[in-house]
Short mmCIF file of C-alpha atoms in Angstrom, two decimals:
data_model
loop_
_atom_site.label_atom_id
_atom_site.label_comp_id
_atom_site.label_asym_id
_atom_site.label_seq_id
_atom_site.Cartn_x
_atom_site.Cartn_y
_atom_site.Cartn_z
CA MET A 13 0.00 0.00 0.00
CA GLN A 14 1.34 3.44 -0.93
CA GLN A 15 1.44 6.16 1.70
CA GLU A 16 -0.15 9.52 1.13
CA ARG A 17 2.35 12.29 0.67
CA ALA A 18 1.93 16.06 0.81
CA TRP A 19 4.42 18.29 -0.95
CA THR A 20 4.83 22.01 -1.47
CA VAL A 21 5.46 24.00 -4.64
CA LEU A 22 6.60 27.59 -4.04
CA ASP A 23 6.13 29.70 -7.12
CA LYS A 24 5.49 33.31 -8.03
CA VAL A 25 2.90 34.08 -10.67
CA THR A 26 2.63 37.53 -12.25
CA ILE A 27 -0.40 38.19 -14.46
CA ALA A 28 -0.01 40.50 -17.46
CA TYR A 29 -3.39 40.27 -19.29
CA ARG A 30 -6.80 39.11 -18.21
CA GLY A 31 -9.97 38.18 -20.07
CA ALA A 32 -13.46 37.25 -18.95
CA THR A 33 -12.47 33.68 -18.03
CA TYR A 34 -8.74 33.30 -18.49
CA GLU A 35 -5.58 35.23 -17.73
CA ILE A 36 -2.04 35.03 -19.07
CA GLY A 37 1.20 35.73 -17.26
CA ARG A 38 4.58 34.52 -16.15
CA GLY A 39 5.63 31.91 -13.62
CA ARG A 40 9.12 31.30 -12.32
CA ASP A 41 10.53 30.19 -15.67
CA TYR A 42 7.57 29.84 -18.00
CA PHE A 43 4.57 31.60 -19.53
CA GLY A 44 1.18 30.21 -18.57
CA ILE A 45 -2.59 30.55 -18.79
CA TRP A 46 -4.80 30.32 -15.71
CA THR A 47 -8.51 30.70 -15.03
CA VAL A 48 -9.39 34.06 -13.53
CA ASP A 49 -11.07 32.64 -10.43
CA GLY A 50 -9.04 29.44 -10.17
CA SER A 51 -5.95 28.48 -8.22
CA ARG A 52 -2.61 29.57 -9.62
CA SER A 53 -0.77 26.60 -8.21
CA GLN A 54 -0.72 25.07 -11.68
CA PRO A 55 -1.51 26.67 -15.05
CA LEU A 56 -3.91 25.18 -17.54
CA GLU A 57 -1.17 25.28 -20.14
CA TRP A 58 2.37 26.52 -20.03
CA TRP A 59 5.17 27.33 -22.46
CA PRO A 60 8.94 27.77 -22.07
CA GLU A 61 10.20 31.26 -21.32
CA THR A 62 11.33 31.99 -24.87
CA GLN A 63 10.18 34.28 -27.67
CA GLU A 64 8.42 31.40 -29.39
CA GLY A 65 6.89 30.35 -26.08
CA TRP A 66 5.37 33.78 -25.52
CA SER A 67 4.05 33.90 -29.09
CA ALA A 68 2.38 30.51 -28.71
CA ALA A 69 1.00 31.40 -25.27
CA TRP A 70 -0.56 34.62 -26.53
CA THR A 71 -1.99 32.91 -29.59
CA ARG A 72 -3.63 30.31 -27.38
CA PHE A 73 -4.92 32.98 -25.01
CA ALA A 74 -6.43 34.92 -27.92
CA VAL A 75 -8.25 31.76 -29.00
CA LEU A 76 -9.70 31.22 -25.54
CA GLU A 77 -10.76 34.83 -25.01
CA ALA A 78 -12.61 37.34 -27.15
CA PRO A 79 -10.23 40.20 -28.11
CA ASP A 80 -12.62 42.81 -26.71
CA ALA A 81 -12.49 41.12 -23.29
CA ILE A 82 -8.69 41.17 -22.97
CA THR A 83 -7.30 43.95 -20.79
CA PRO A 84 -3.92 44.56 -19.17
CA ALA A 85 -4.06 43.36 -15.57
CA GLY A 86 -4.72 46.24 -13.21
CA ARG A 87 -4.11 48.97 -15.80
CA ASP A 88 -6.11 51.08 -18.19
CA ALA A 89 -4.89 51.16 -21.76
CA THR A 90 -5.82 52.89 -24.96
CA ARG A 91 -7.62 50.52 -27.30
CA THR A 92 -6.23 50.26 -30.81
CA GLY A 93 -8.14 47.86 -33.01
CA ALA A 94 -8.26 44.54 -31.24
CA GLY A 95 -5.28 45.21 -29.02
CA PHE A 96 -3.76 47.75 -26.72
CA ALA A 97 -0.85 50.08 -27.34
CA PRO A 98 0.46 52.16 -24.45
CA ALA A 99 2.06 55.45 -25.36
CA ILE A 100 5.64 54.79 -26.31
CA GLY A 101 6.54 57.77 -28.44
CA SER A 102 8.43 59.59 -25.70
CA ARG A 103 10.33 56.42 -24.81
CA ARG A 104 11.40 55.93 -28.42
CA GLY A 105 12.46 59.55 -28.61
CA GLY A 106 14.60 59.15 -25.50
CA ALA A 107 16.21 56.02 -26.93
CA ALA A 108 16.99 57.88 -30.16
CA LEU A 109 18.68 60.69 -28.23
CA ARG A 110 20.74 58.26 -26.19
CA GLY A 111 21.64 56.38 -29.35
CA SER A 112 22.86 59.61 -30.93
CA LEU A 113 24.87 60.39 -27.80
CA ALA A 114 26.44 56.93 -27.84
CA ALA A 115 27.36 57.23 -31.52
CA LEU A 116 28.83 60.69 -30.88
CA LEU A 117 30.95 59.42 -27.99
CA LEU A 118 32.23 56.54 -30.09
CA GLY A 119 33.06 58.96 -32.91
CA VAL A 120 35.00 61.25 -30.56
CA GLY A 121 36.81 58.26 -29.07
CA VAL A 122 37.81 57.01 -32.52
CA ALA A 123 39.06 60.50 -33.45
CA LEU A 124 41.21 60.59 -30.31
CA GLY A 125 42.51 57.11 -31.10
CA ILE A 126 43.48 58.13 -34.61
CA ALA A 127 45.25 61.20 -33.23
CA GLY A 128 47.14 58.93 -30.83
CA LEU A 129 48.68 56.91 -33.66
CA PHE A 130 51.21 59.56 -34.64
CA PRO A 131 52.81 61.13 -31.52
CA ALA A 132 55.29 59.16 -29.42
CA TYR A 133 53.60 56.24 -27.69
CA LEU A 134 56.28 54.58 -25.53
CA ASP A 135 59.99 55.44 -25.33
CA GLY A 136 59.75 58.04 -28.07
CA THR A 137 58.37 55.69 -30.76
CA SER A 138 54.92 56.22 -32.27
CA LEU A 139 52.43 53.50 -33.11
CA ALA A 140 52.63 54.53 -36.76
CA ALA A 141 56.31 53.57 -36.73
CA GLN A 142 55.53 50.08 -35.33
CA PRO A 143 53.54 48.14 -37.93
CA ASP A 144 52.79 45.27 -35.55
CA ASN A 145 51.21 47.56 -32.93
CA LEU A 146 49.69 49.87 -35.52
CA ILE A 147 47.59 47.17 -37.15
CA ALA A 148 46.08 46.10 -33.83
CA HIS A 149 45.02 49.65 -32.95
CA VAL A 150 43.63 50.25 -36.44
CA ILE A 151 41.47 47.12 -36.07
CA TYR A 152 40.14 48.40 -32.73
CA LEU A 153 39.31 51.81 -34.17
CA ALA A 154 37.66 50.31 -37.26
CA THR A 155 35.42 48.12 -35.09
CA TRP A 156 34.36 51.04 -32.91
CA THR A 157 33.62 53.02 -36.08
CA VAL A 158 31.38 50.27 -37.43
CA SER A 159 29.62 50.10 -34.06
CA ALA A 160 29.03 53.86 -34.09
CA VAL A 161 27.45 53.66 -37.55
CA LEU A 162 25.17 50.78 -36.52
CA ILE A 163 24.09 52.64 -33.38
CA ALA A 164 23.38 55.80 -35.36
CA LEU A 165 21.18 53.85 -37.80
CA GLY A 166 18.95 52.79 -34.88
CA GLY A 167 16.40 49.98 -34.74
CA SER A 168 17.80 46.49 -34.27
CA ARG A 169 21.13 47.75 -35.60
CA LEU A 170 21.51 49.88 -32.48
CA ARG A 171 21.56 46.80 -30.27
CA ILE A 172 24.02 45.05 -32.58
CA GLY A 173 26.37 48.02 -32.54
CA ALA A 174 26.09 48.35 -28.76
CA LEU A 175 26.97 44.71 -28.14
CA LEU A 176 29.83 44.76 -30.65
CA ALA A 177 31.34 47.87 -29.07
CA THR A 178 30.78 46.53 -25.56
CA GLY A 179 32.59 43.26 -26.21
CA LEU A 180 35.51 45.12 -27.79
CA SER A 181 35.73 47.69 -24.98
CA ILE A 182 35.70 45.06 -22.25
CA VAL A 183 38.58 43.03 -23.67
CA THR A 184 40.73 45.94 -24.88
CA PHE A 185 40.62 47.48 -21.40
CA GLY A 186 43.32 45.04 -20.30
CA PHE A 187 45.54 45.89 -23.28
CA PHE A 188 45.49 49.60 -22.48
CA VAL A 189 46.13 48.83 -18.80
CA ALA A 190 49.18 46.82 -19.85
CA ASP A 191 50.46 49.69 -22.01
CA ALA A 192 49.94 52.15 -19.18
CA GLY A 193 51.63 49.66 -16.85
CA THR A 194 54.69 49.66 -19.12
CA ALA A 195 54.95 53.40 -18.63
CA ILE A 196 54.44 53.03 -14.88
CA ALA A 197 57.22 50.42 -14.77
CA GLY A 198 59.75 52.92 -16.14
CA SER A 199 59.19 53.45 -19.87
CA HIS A 200 58.62 56.98 -21.10
CA ALA A 201 54.95 57.66 -21.88
CA GLY A 202 54.30 59.91 -24.85
CA ALA A 203 51.29 61.92 -25.97
CA GLY A 204 50.22 59.03 -28.18
CA LEU A 205 49.66 56.80 -25.15
CA VAL A 206 47.66 59.49 -23.38
CA LEU A 207 45.46 60.16 -26.42
CA SER A 208 44.89 56.45 -27.03
CA CYS A 209 43.91 55.77 -23.42
CA VAL A 210 41.52 58.74 -23.36
CA GLY A 211 40.11 57.55 -26.70
CA TRP A 212 39.45 54.10 -25.22
CA LEU A 213 37.74 55.68 -22.21
CA VAL A 214 35.41 57.73 -24.42
CA CYS A 215 34.63 54.73 -26.63
CA ALA A 216 33.88 52.63 -23.55
CA ALA A 217 31.51 55.34 -22.30
CA GLY A 218 29.73 55.37 -25.65
CA SER A 219 29.47 51.58 -25.57
CA ALA A 220 27.95 51.70 -22.08
CA VAL A 221 25.40 54.36 -23.09
CA ALA A 222 24.34 52.29 -26.10
CA PHE A 223 24.25 49.06 -24.11
CA LEU A 224 21.91 50.57 -21.51
CA ILE A 225 19.32 51.43 -24.17
CA ARG A 226 16.62 48.80 -23.92
CA PRO A 227 16.10 46.78 -27.12
CA ASP A 228 13.48 48.31 -29.40
CA ARG A 229 10.46 46.07 -29.98
CA THR A 230 9.01 47.91 -32.92
CA ALA A 231 8.76 46.54 -36.44
CA ASP A 232 12.44 47.35 -36.89
CA ALA A 233 13.30 44.66 -34.39
CA ALA A 234 12.93 41.94 -36.96
CA GLY A 235 16.32 41.46 -38.48
CA PRO A 236 19.58 39.61 -38.20
CA ALA A 237 19.70 40.08 -34.45
CA GLY A 238 16.40 38.44 -33.74
CA PRO A 239 12.69 38.44 -34.50
CA ALA A 240 10.25 41.13 -33.56
CA GLY A 241 9.05 40.70 -30.04
CA ALA A 242 12.43 40.05 -28.50
CA SER A 243 12.69 40.68 -24.80
CA ARG A 244 13.33 44.27 -23.75
CA ARG A 245 15.45 43.24 -20.81
CA LEU A 246 19.03 44.48 -21.10
CA VAL A 247 20.46 41.05 -20.37
CA THR A 248 18.55 37.87 -21.10
CA LEU A 249 20.40 34.70 -20.23
CA GLY A 250 19.17 31.16 -20.74
CA ARG A 251 20.49 27.67 -20.12
CA PRO A 252 21.31 25.85 -23.38
CA ARG A 253 19.57 22.51 -23.81
CA GLY A 254 19.93 19.54 -26.09
CA ALA A 255 22.42 19.89 -28.93
CA ALA A 256 22.91 23.58 -28.08
CA LEU A 257 24.37 22.57 -24.70
CA GLY A 258 27.25 20.69 -26.34
CA ARG A 259 28.02 23.63 -28.62
CA ALA A 260 27.92 26.04 -25.70
CA ILE A 261 30.38 23.87 -23.76
CA LEU A 262 32.73 23.78 -26.74
CA LEU A 263 32.47 27.56 -27.04
CA VAL A 264 33.36 28.07 -23.38
CA LEU A 265 36.28 25.63 -23.65
CA ALA A 266 37.56 27.48 -26.71
CA GLY A 267 37.34 30.76 -24.81
CA LEU A 268 39.20 29.38 -21.82
CA GLY A 269 41.79 27.83 -24.13
CA THR A 270 42.33 31.16 -25.88
CA ALA A 271 42.79 32.93 -22.55
CA ALA A 272 45.25 30.28 -21.35
CA ALA A 273 47.26 30.28 -24.59
CA PHE A 274 47.52 34.08 -24.46
CA ALA A 275 49.87 33.94 -21.45
CA PRO A 276 52.94 31.92 -22.60
CA ALA A 277 55.68 33.31 -24.82
CA TRP A 278 54.84 33.55 -28.52
CA ASP A 279 58.04 35.01 -29.98
CA SER A 280 61.08 32.88 -30.70
CA PHE A 281 64.49 34.32 -31.69
CA THR A 282 67.52 32.29 -32.76
CA LEU A 283 70.94 33.96 -32.81
CA HIS A 284 73.64 32.58 -35.10
CA THR A 285 77.30 33.60 -35.17
CA ALA A 286 79.87 33.21 -37.92
CA ALA A 287 81.63 30.62 -35.77
CA GLY A 288 78.61 28.34 -35.96
CA GLN A 289 77.28 29.02 -32.48
CA SER A 290 73.56 29.51 -31.97
CA GLN A 291 71.21 30.26 -29.14
CA THR A 292 67.42 30.50 -28.97
CA PHE A 293 65.40 32.92 -26.84
CA THR A 294 61.67 33.26 -26.31
CA ALA A 295 59.86 36.47 -25.44
CA GLY A 296 56.38 37.64 -24.67
CA ASN A 297 55.46 35.65 -21.56
CA ALA A 298 52.62 37.54 -19.91
CA PHE A 299 53.94 36.78 -16.43
CA ALA A 300 57.56 37.77 -17.12
CA ASP A 301 56.75 41.49 -17.31
CA PRO A 302 56.60 44.07 -14.50
CA GLY A 303 53.66 43.88 -12.11
CA PRO A 304 51.45 46.58 -13.72
CA VAL A 305 51.85 44.90 -17.13
CA ILE A 306 51.02 41.50 -15.65
CA ALA A 307 47.86 43.02 -14.16
CA GLY A 308 46.78 44.22 -17.60
CA ASN A 309 47.41 40.82 -19.17
CA VAL A 310 45.44 39.06 -16.44
CA ILE A 311 42.54 41.49 -17.00
CA VAL A 312 42.57 40.56 -20.70
CA MET A 313 42.35 36.83 -19.94
CA VAL A 314 39.67 37.15 -17.29
CA SER A 315 37.60 39.57 -19.41
CA LEU A 316 37.75 37.28 -22.42
CA ALA A 317 36.65 34.23 -20.44
CA ALA A 318 33.78 36.18 -18.83
CA VAL A 319 32.50 37.57 -22.13
CA VAL A 320 32.62 34.14 -23.79
CA ILE A 321 30.62 32.55 -20.96
CA VAL A 322 28.01 35.31 -21.01
CA ALA A 323 27.77 35.13 -24.82
CA ALA A 324 27.15 31.38 -24.63
CA LEU A 325 24.16 31.98 -22.35
CA TRP A 326 22.81 35.14 -24.05
CA ARG A 327 19.34 35.08 -25.55
CA PRO A 328 18.61 35.63 -28.38
CA VAL A 329 21.60 33.60 -29.50
CA ARG A 330 22.41 36.04 -32.30
CA TYR A 331 22.91 38.84 -29.79
CA GLY A 332 25.34 36.62 -27.91
CA ALA A 333 27.21 36.08 -31.18
CA VAL A 334 27.61 39.83 -31.67
CA LEU A 335 28.93 40.28 -28.13
CA LEU A 336 31.30 37.38 -28.74
CA ALA A 337 32.49 38.92 -32.02
CA GLY A 338 33.42 42.09 -30.16
CA ALA A 339 35.62 40.03 -27.83
CA ILE A 340 37.16 37.91 -30.60
CA ILE A 341 38.28 40.88 -32.72
CA PRO A 342 41.03 42.17 -30.35
CA MET A 343 42.30 38.62 -29.73
CA ALA A 344 42.49 38.00 -33.48
CA ALA A 345 44.25 41.38 -33.84
CA GLN A 346 46.92 40.18 -31.42
CA ALA A 347 47.56 37.13 -33.58
CA ILE A 348 47.80 39.28 -36.72
CA SER A 349 50.18 41.63 -34.89
CA ALA A 350 52.43 38.70 -33.96
CA LEU A 351 52.55 37.53 -37.57
CA VAL A 352 53.47 41.01 -38.76
CA GLN A 353 56.22 41.24 -36.15
CA VAL A 354 57.85 38.05 -37.43
CA GLY A 355 58.38 39.67 -40.79
CA GLN A 356 60.20 42.65 -39.31
CA ALA A 357 63.98 42.90 -38.87
CA THR A 358 65.17 42.27 -35.31
CA SER A 359 67.73 44.68 -33.87
CA PRO A 360 70.80 43.18 -32.12
CA SER A 361 70.39 45.82 -29.42
CA GLN A 362 67.31 43.91 -28.25
CA PHE A 363 69.75 41.25 -27.00
CA GLY A 364 72.43 43.62 -25.66
CA PHE A 365 74.71 43.75 -28.71
CA THR A 366 75.84 46.97 -30.30
CA PRO A 367 75.90 47.15 -34.11
CA ALA A 368 79.71 46.96 -34.00
CA GLN A 369 79.67 43.83 -31.84
CA ALA A 370 77.07 42.18 -34.05
CA SER A 371 79.17 42.90 -37.12
CA GLN A 372 82.33 41.54 -35.47
CA LEU A 373 80.60 38.29 -34.45
CA GLY A 374 78.82 37.91 -37.78
CA LEU A 375 75.59 37.82 -35.80
CA THR A 376 72.37 36.99 -37.59
CA ILE A 377 68.97 36.81 -35.95
CA SER A 378 66.01 34.80 -37.18
CA ALA A 379 62.56 35.34 -35.69
CA GLY A 380 59.75 32.81 -35.42
CA LEU A 381 56.72 31.83 -33.38
CA THR A 382 56.42 29.21 -30.68
CA PRO A 383 54.03 26.23 -30.87
CA VAL A 384 51.89 27.89 -28.20
CA PHE A 385 51.08 30.68 -30.66
CA TRP A 386 49.67 28.22 -33.17
CA ILE A 387 47.64 26.57 -30.42
CA TYR A 388 46.31 30.03 -29.62
CA CYS A 389 45.35 30.49 -33.27
CA VAL A 390 43.45 27.19 -33.26
CA PHE A 391 41.42 28.33 -30.26
CA VAL A 392 40.69 31.70 -31.90
CA VAL A 393 39.51 29.94 -35.05
CA ALA A 394 37.25 27.76 -32.88
CA LEU A 395 35.77 30.93 -31.39
CA VAL A 396 35.19 32.35 -34.86
CA VAL A 397 33.46 29.15 -35.99
CA SER A 398 31.25 29.15 -32.89
CA CYS A 399 30.41 32.81 -33.42
CA THR A 400 29.47 32.14 -37.04
CA TRP A 401 27.22 29.25 -36.01
CA MET A 402 25.51 31.44 -33.42
CA LEU A 403 24.89 34.18 -35.99
CA PHE A 404 23.21 31.83 -38.45
CA ALA A 405 21.68 29.33 -36.04
CA PRO A 406 17.91 28.77 -36.38
CA GLN A 407 15.70 30.31 -33.75
CA GLU A 408 15.43 28.17 -30.63
CA GLU A 409 12.18 26.24 -30.69
CA ALA A 410 10.01 25.32 -27.77
CA VAL A 411 10.14 21.59 -27.10
CA LEU A 412 7.03 19.52 -26.59
CA VAL A 413 7.18 17.70 -23.28
CA GLY A 414 4.68 14.99 -22.67
CA ALA A 415 3.20 13.75 -19.43
CA GLY A 416 5.80 12.43 -17.06
CA THR A 417 8.57 14.72 -18.34
CA ASP A 418 9.59 17.93 -16.62
CA PHE A 419 10.22 20.99 -18.78
CA ARG A 420 13.49 21.53 -16.95
CA SER A 421 14.49 18.01 -17.77
CA GLY A 422 17.86 17.06 -16.42
CA ALA A 423 19.62 17.77 -13.19
CA GLY A 424 17.51 19.40 -10.55
CA ALA A 425 14.16 18.10 -11.79
CA ASP A 426 11.92 17.04 -8.94
CA PRO A 427 10.30 13.67 -9.68
CA GLN A 428 7.54 14.42 -7.17
CA VAL A 429 6.34 17.58 -8.94
CA PRO A 430 3.43 16.91 -11.31
CA THR A 431 4.30 17.59 -14.91
CA TRP A 432 2.59 20.11 -17.15
CA HIS A 433 2.22 20.24 -20.88
CA VAL A 434 4.46 22.60 -22.84
CA ALA A 435 2.77 23.55 -26.08
CA ARG A 436 4.88 24.11 -29.16
CA ALA A 437 4.90 27.50 -30.84
CA GLU A 438 4.48 25.90 -34.27
CA ALA A 439 1.30 24.18 -33.13
CA TYR A 440 -0.54 27.45 -33.63
CA SER A 441 -1.07 29.26 -36.89
CA ALA A 442 -0.72 32.78 -35.52
CA ALA A 443 -0.57 35.76 -37.79
CA ASP A 444 2.55 37.92 -37.69
CA ALA A 445 1.29 39.79 -34.66
CA ARG A 446 2.40 43.26 -33.66
CA PRO A 447 1.76 43.66 -29.91
CA PRO A 448 1.44 46.33 -27.26
CA VAL A 449 4.71 47.08 -25.52
CA LEU A 450 5.14 46.51 -21.80
CA ASP A 451 7.99 47.97 -19.78
CA ASP A 452 9.56 45.84 -17.11
CA HIS A 453 7.68 47.82 -14.47
CA ASP A 454 4.37 46.86 -16.10
CA TRP A 455 4.85 43.45 -14.58
CA GLY A 456 3.88 43.18 -10.99
CA THR A 457 0.44 44.72 -11.42
CA ASP A 458 -1.14 41.51 -10.19
CA SER A 459 1.34 39.23 -8.47
CA ASP A 460 0.43 36.17 -6.50
CA GLU A 461 3.19 34.51 -4.49
CA PHE A 462 1.96 31.54 -2.56
CA ASP A 463 2.63 28.11 -1.18
CA SER A 464 0.57 25.52 -2.99
CA TYR A 465 -0.26 22.36 -1.06
CA GLU A 466 -1.35 19.47 -3.23
CA GLU A 467 -2.28 16.05 -1.86
CA PHE A 468 -1.35 12.92 -3.77
CA THR A 469 -2.00 9.37 -2.87
CA SER A 470 0.83 7.89 -4.88
CA ASP A 471 4.59 8.26 -4.98
CA SER A 472 4.65 7.72 -8.73
CA PRO A 473 4.87 10.85 -10.89
CA SER A 474 2.93 9.12 -13.59
CA ASP A 475 -0.11 9.03 -11.32
CA SER A 476 -0.30 12.80 -11.54
CA ALA A 477 -0.34 12.84 -15.33
CA VAL A 478 -3.59 13.91 -16.87
CA THR A 479 -5.56 11.30 -18.74
CA SER A 480 -7.92 11.64 -21.62
CA ASP A 481 -10.71 12.58 -19.19
CA SER A 482 -9.46 16.17 -19.32
CA ALA A 483 -9.17 16.41 -23.09
CA VAL A 484 -11.03 19.16 -24.91
CA THR A 485 -14.17 17.85 -26.58
CA SER A 486 -15.53 20.91 -28.37
CA ASP A 487 -15.56 21.61 -32.09
CA ARG A 488 -12.32 23.41 -31.42
CA ALA A 489 -10.77 20.19 -30.18
CA VAL A 490 -7.11 20.48 -29.32
CA THR A 491 -4.70 18.03 -30.92
CA SER A 492 -2.17 16.00 -28.98
CA ASP A 493 0.43 18.72 -29.42
CA ARG A 494 -1.87 21.26 -27.77
CA ALA A 495 -3.74 19.16 -25.26
CA VAL A 496 -4.80 20.92 -22.07
CA THR A 497 -3.44 18.88 -19.22
CA SER A 498 -4.96 20.37 -16.09
CA ASP A 499 -8.04 19.18 -14.24
CA SER A 500 -9.51 22.59 -15.01
CA ALA A 501 -9.13 22.08 -18.75
CA VAL A 502 -11.19 24.07 -21.20
CA THR A 503 -14.50 22.47 -22.11
CA SER A 504 -16.84 23.01 -24.98
CA ASP A 505 -18.43 25.95 -23.16
CA SER A 506 -15.44 28.04 -24.07
CA ALA A 507 -15.49 27.21 -27.77
CA VAL A 508 -14.51 30.13 -29.96
CA THR A 509 -15.76 30.74 -33.44
CA SER A 510 -13.65 31.83 -36.37
CA ASP A 511 -14.61 35.50 -36.04
CA ARG A 512 -12.37 35.69 -32.99
CA ALA A 513 -9.17 34.84 -34.77
CA VAL A 514 -5.99 36.57 -33.74
CA THR A 515 -5.46 39.89 -35.47
CA PRO A 516 -2.10 41.46 -36.26
CA GLU A 517 -2.58 44.01 -33.49
CA SER A 518 -3.59 41.60 -30.77
CA GLN A 519 -0.39 39.84 -29.78
CA PRO A 520 1.79 41.62 -27.24
CA ASP A 521 5.53 41.23 -27.21
CA GLU A 522 7.16 38.98 -24.69
CA PRO A 523 7.06 41.01 -21.46
CA GLY A 524 10.12 41.61 -19.30
CA ARG A 525 10.57 40.06 -15.89
CA GLN A 526 9.81 42.15 -12.87
CA ALA A 527 12.96 43.74 -11.49
#
């Protein structure tokens, strides 16, 4: 005989829209539909917390409720057609002004960086006179310039430019710290170093201003960075699942490998004398420099690893790819700089020989690169491949989970929690809806945090699965992919005729989580 067992589910439900009978909102990590007067311990139907999940949830909600009966929970709104559209003109205008400010700051920073190429940088030598260092700085400035143009164009391009500039600014911070550390350790700092550091600071400020602009969810949002209706939260992270999990792990490993391979010596020099003697030296070990320079190199490695991890979790995936691209560019520039340096003549004075001594010994110097450098290049290429996949990866689809399978399948799933049905976005033939926009503070108008006590008489999770007794039996019968799996399932009384189909104005964008 099985003992009765009581268990508790603690969840927080926030309702966004309500109709005559049903309401739609957000749970801890899902979108769901509940009855207005029913318990919120378990939704009638629920969908994963993704763009497709919200689209499918709204489409289902619009089928269950008449458009004229749907109202934002606890708020008055201006009716536009079959939907609601809060005033957003002033918010868009503010975003445009901040976008212009960000583009201006980036432009000023790039101008300062260009000016810093020609005066003395360190020890009386300018960047323009050092091709290996010059090419790296030119790549930085070109990337910031592209970001400024994208931000100035606005729309979805603004977010792309902001993420690209942010990734670049985060990683290059360590490089400029290392250069400043060289001056602190005893080298002579020239005007070029000062101008370049100030230019980085201004570009970083422009990147931050652009990054803090919430993603626009107007019609312009549909583009390479993601579909219309993307979340307006500044940072949206999600746990990769299925095949995406393996790719995310490989991406993180490639990032960590790149950071680790950045530290050892890359440069190899072999000295030959006329007498047949030879000696090989390596240079460039990140931990063989003075303390301030080491600090800058460590910042580079830590920043790169952090950006790669965040990019792997970023949603939409394409936005993560853009952030990752911003971090890859300076690391690739370092590899290009090393290759350029190999082709340059090496002065004997670098090894303590005067020109006269070198001539007397018949000294010749050949430069090369260590195996660690080529390992570094392999990791950078792996990052580039991962970034390319993320840019062109198909949109993440909601996965259908049947009875007896938890949506958060995997580690941490509680076998005693009854399972709910996750409907697929493609199971609904929604029109290309254009929704009302909700700010993050619009959530929380009707929150319900509670402890739900459910009694079960069996220890088997399968006993809590819903059987065919709860299936919909109306003319609008739901197929197996859309079956309602709660005891309070919709019956034929809530059948909806075809004149209540979803209209293009009736689907709101995925709302942001309450802060």
